[in-house]
Coordinates of C-alpha atoms and ligand atoms in Angstrom, one line a residue:
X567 CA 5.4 -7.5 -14.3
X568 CA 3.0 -4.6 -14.3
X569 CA 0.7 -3.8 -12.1
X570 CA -2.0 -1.3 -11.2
X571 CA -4.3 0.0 -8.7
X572 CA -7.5 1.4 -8.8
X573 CA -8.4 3.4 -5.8
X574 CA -12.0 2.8 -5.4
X575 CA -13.2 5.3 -2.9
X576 CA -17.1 4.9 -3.5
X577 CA -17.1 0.9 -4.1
X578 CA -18.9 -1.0 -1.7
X579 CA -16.9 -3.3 0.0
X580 CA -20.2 -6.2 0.5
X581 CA -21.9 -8.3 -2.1
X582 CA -24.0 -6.4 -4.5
X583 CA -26.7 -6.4 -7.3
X584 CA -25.0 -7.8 -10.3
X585 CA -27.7 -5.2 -12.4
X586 CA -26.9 -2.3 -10.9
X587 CA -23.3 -2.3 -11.0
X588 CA -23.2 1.9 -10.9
X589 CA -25.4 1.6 -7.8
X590 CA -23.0 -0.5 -6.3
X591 CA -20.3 2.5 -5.7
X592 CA -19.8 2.9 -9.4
X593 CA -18.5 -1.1 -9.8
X594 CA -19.1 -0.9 -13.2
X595 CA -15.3 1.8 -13.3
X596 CA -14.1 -0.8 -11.4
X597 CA -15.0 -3.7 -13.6
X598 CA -13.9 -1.6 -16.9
X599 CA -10.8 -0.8 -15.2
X600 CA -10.2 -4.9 -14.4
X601 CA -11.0 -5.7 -18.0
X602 CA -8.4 -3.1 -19.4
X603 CA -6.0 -4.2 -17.0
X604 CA -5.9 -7.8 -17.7
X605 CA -7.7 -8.3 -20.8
X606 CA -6.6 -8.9 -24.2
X607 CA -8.7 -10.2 -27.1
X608 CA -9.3 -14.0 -26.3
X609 CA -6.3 -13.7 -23.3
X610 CA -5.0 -12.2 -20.1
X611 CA -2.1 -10.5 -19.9
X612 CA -0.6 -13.2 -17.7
X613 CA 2.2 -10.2 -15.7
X614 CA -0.6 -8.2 -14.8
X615 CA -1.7 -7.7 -11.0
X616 CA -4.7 -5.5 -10.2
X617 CA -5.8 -4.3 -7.3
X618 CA -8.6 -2.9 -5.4
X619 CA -7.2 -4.4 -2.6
X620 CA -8.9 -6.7 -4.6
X621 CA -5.6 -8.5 -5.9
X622 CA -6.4 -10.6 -9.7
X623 CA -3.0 -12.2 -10.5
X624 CA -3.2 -12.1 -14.4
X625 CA -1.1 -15.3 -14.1
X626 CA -3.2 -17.5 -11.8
X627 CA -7.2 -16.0 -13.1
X628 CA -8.9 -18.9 -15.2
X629 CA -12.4 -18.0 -15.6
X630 CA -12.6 -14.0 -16.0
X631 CA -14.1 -12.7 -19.2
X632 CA -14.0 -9.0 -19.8
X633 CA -17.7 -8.5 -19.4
X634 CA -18.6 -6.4 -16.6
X635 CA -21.3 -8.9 -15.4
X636 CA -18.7 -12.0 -15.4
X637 CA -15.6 -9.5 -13.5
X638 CA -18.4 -8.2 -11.2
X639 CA -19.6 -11.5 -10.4
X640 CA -15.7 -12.0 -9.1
X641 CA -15.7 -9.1 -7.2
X642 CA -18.9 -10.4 -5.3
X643 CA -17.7 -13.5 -4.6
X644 CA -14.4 -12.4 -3.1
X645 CA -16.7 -9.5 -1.4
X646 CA -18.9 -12.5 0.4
X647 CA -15.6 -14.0 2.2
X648 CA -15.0 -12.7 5.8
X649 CA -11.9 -10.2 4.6
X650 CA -8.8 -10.2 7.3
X651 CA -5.6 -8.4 6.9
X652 CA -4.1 -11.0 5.2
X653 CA -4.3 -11.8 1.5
X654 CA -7.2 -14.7 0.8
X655 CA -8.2 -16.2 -2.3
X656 CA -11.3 -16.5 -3.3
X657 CA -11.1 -18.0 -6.5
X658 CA -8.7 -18.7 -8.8
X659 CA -6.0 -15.8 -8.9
X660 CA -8.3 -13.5 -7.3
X661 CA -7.3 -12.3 -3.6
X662 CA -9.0 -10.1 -1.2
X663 CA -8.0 -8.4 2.0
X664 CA -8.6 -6.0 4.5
X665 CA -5.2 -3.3 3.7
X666 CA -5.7 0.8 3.6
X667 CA -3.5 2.7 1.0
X668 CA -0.7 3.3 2.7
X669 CA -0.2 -0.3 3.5
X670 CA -0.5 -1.4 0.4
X671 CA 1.7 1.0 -1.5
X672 CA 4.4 0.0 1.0
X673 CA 3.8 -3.4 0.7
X674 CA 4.9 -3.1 -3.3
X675 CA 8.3 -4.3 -4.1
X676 CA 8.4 -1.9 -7.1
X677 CA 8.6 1.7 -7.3
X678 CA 5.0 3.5 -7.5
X679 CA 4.1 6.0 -10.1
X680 CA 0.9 8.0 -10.0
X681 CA -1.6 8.6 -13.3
X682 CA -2.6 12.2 -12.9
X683 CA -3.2 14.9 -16.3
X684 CA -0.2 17.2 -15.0
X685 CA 2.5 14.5 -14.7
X686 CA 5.4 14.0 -17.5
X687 CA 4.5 12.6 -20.8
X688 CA 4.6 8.9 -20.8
X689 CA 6.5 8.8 -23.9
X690 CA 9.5 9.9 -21.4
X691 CA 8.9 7.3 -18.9
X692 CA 7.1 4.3 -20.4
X693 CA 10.6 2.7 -20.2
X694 CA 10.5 2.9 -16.6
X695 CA 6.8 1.6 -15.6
X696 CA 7.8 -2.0 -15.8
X697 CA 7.6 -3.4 -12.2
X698 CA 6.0 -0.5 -10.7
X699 CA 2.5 0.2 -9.0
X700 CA 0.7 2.5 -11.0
X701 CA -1.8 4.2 -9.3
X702 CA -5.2 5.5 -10.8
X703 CA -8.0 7.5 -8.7
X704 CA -12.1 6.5 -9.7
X705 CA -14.3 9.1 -11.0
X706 CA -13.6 11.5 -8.0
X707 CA -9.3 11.5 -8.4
X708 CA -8.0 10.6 -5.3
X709 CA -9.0 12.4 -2.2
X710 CA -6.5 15.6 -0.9
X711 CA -4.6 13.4 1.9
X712 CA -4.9 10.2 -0.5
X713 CA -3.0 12.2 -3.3
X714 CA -0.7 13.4 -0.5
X715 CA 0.0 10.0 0.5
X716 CA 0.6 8.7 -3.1
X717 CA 2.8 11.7 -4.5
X718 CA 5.2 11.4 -1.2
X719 CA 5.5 7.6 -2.5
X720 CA 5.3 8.2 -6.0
X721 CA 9.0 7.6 -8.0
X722 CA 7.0 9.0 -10.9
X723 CA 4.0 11.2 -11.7
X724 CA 2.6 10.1 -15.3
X725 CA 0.3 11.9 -17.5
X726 CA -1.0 9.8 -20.1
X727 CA -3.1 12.5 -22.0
X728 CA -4.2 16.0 -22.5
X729 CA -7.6 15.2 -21.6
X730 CA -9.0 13.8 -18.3
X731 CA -9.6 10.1 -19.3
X732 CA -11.5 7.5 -17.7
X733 CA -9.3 5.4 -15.2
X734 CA -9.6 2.2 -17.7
X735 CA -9.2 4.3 -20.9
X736 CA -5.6 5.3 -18.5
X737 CA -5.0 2.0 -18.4
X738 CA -5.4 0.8 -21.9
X739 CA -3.1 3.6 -22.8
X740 CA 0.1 2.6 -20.2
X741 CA -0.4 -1.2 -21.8
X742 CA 0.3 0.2 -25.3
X743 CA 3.0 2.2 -24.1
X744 CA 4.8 -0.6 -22.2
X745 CA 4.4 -2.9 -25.3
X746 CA 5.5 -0.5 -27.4
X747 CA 9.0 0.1 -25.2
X748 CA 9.2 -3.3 -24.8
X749 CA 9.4 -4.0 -28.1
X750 CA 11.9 -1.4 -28.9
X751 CA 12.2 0.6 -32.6
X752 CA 9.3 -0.6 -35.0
X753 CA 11.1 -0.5 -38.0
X754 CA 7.3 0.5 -40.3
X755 CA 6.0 -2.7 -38.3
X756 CA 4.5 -3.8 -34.7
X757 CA 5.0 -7.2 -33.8
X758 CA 3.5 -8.0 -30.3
X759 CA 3.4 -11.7 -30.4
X760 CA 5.9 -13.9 -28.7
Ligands
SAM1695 C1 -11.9 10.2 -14.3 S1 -10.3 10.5 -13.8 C2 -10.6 11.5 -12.3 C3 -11.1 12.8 -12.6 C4 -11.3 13.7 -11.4 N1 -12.3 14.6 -11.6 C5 -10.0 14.4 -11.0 O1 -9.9 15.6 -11.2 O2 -9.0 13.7 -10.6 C6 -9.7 9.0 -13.1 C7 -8.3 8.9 -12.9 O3 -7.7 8.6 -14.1 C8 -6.3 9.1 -14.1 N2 -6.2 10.1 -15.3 C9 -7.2 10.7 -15.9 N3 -6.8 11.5 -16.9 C10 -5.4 11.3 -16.9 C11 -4.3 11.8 -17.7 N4 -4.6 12.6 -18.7 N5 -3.1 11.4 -17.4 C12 -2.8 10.6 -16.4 N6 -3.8 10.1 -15.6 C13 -5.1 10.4 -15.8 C14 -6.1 9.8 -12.8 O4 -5.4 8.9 -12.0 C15 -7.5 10.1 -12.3 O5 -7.6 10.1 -10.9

C-alpha cells in the first residue's frame, strides 16, 4: 500500500467554482497531485490512498477520471457534506473529515517519510516507501512549525530530484521508483503488468 499526502495549506475547505480551480486555493495542484497519485492510463492504482484530509481509497474510487474538472468535481462534493472528526464518505472511496496534521500523521500505521529537495536520494530508499505516508507540501512547502511537525515524525526525508518539482510531478516520480523496486533487477526489460 502506498500512500500520500498533499498538505494543502491555501485550498479552500467549501464548495467552489469548478472553472476557476486556481482561484479556489490553487485546487487545480491539488487535483494534479490526485491524478498522479491514483492514476494510470485507463486504471487506478488500486493500493494507493490520498489525502488532503480528503482520503480517495484507490481501491474503493469508481468514477474518477484524471481530468482536473472530473477530480475537482469530487473534491466539491465531499466539500458540501457537513465535515466532523470522523472519516465520511462522500462517494465512492472518497472520505472527508475534519483532522489537523498532527492527527493525521499519527493516525498512520506506517512509517512517514517527507518529499523535500535536501533529503537522500530515493534511489537509496525507494525500497523502504512501501506502506508509509509520504508527505508533499503545495506550492508554498510546508509552513516552519508544519515542517517541524513532519521532520520530528518523519522515518525518512526523501529527495526525489535536483530541482524543485511540482508536488504531482514528486509524485509521479516515487510511483516509478516503487514499481521499479518492486519489480526487482530488469534484466534489459520492464515488465509492470501482473
Ligand atoms: C513546489 S514544491 C514547494 C516549493 C516551495 N517553494 C519550497 O521551497 O518548499 C512542492 C513540494 O514538492 C516536494 N518537492 C519538490 N521538489 C522536490 C525534490 N527535489 N525532492 C523531494 N521533494 C520535492 C516538497 O514536498 C515540496 O514541498
Amino acid at each position: 500500500m502506498r500512500s500520500f499526502l498533499l498538505v494543502a495549506n491555501q485550498a479552500v475547505t467549501r464548495p467552489f467554482n469548478l472553472n476557476g480551480l486556481p482561484n479556489a486555493g490553487r485546487m487545480d495542484l491539488a487535483c494534479r497531485f490526485l491524478a498522479q497519485a491514483l492514476c494510470v492510463s485507463h486504471g487506478i492504482r488500486e493500493d494507493v490512498d490520498a489525502f488532503l484530509l480528503l482520503l480517495v481509497r484507490g481501491g474503493e474510487v469508481r468514477t474518477l477520471s484524471p481530468d482536473e474538472r472530473n477530480i475537482g468535481g469530487i473534491i466539491n462534493k465531499a466539500l458540501s457534506l457537513s465535515v466532523l472528526p470522523a472519516w465520511r464518505e462522500s462517494s465512492p472511496g472518497v472520505y472527508v473529515a475534519a483532522k489537523d496534521l498532527a492527527t493525521l500523521l499519527d493516525e498512520h500505521p506506517g512509517d512517514i517519510a517527507y518529499l523535500v529537495e535536501d533529503g537522500e536520494d530515493i534511489r537509496e530508499t525507494a525500497g523502504k516507501l512501501e506502506g508509509c505516508l509520504v508527505v508533499l507540501g503545495d506550492h508554498r512547502g510546508l509552513e516552519e512549525e508544519q515542517e517541524q511537525l513532519v521532520r520530528r515524525r518523519a522515518r525518512y526525508a526523501v529527495s526525489v530530484s535536483p530541482h524543485a518539482l511540482q508536488a504531482d510531478q514528486c509524485v509521479t516520480i516515487v510511483h516509478y521508483e516503487l514499481d521499479r523496486a518492486a519489480e526487482g533487477p530488469s534484466e534489459g526489460k520492464m515488465s509492470l503488468s501482473r
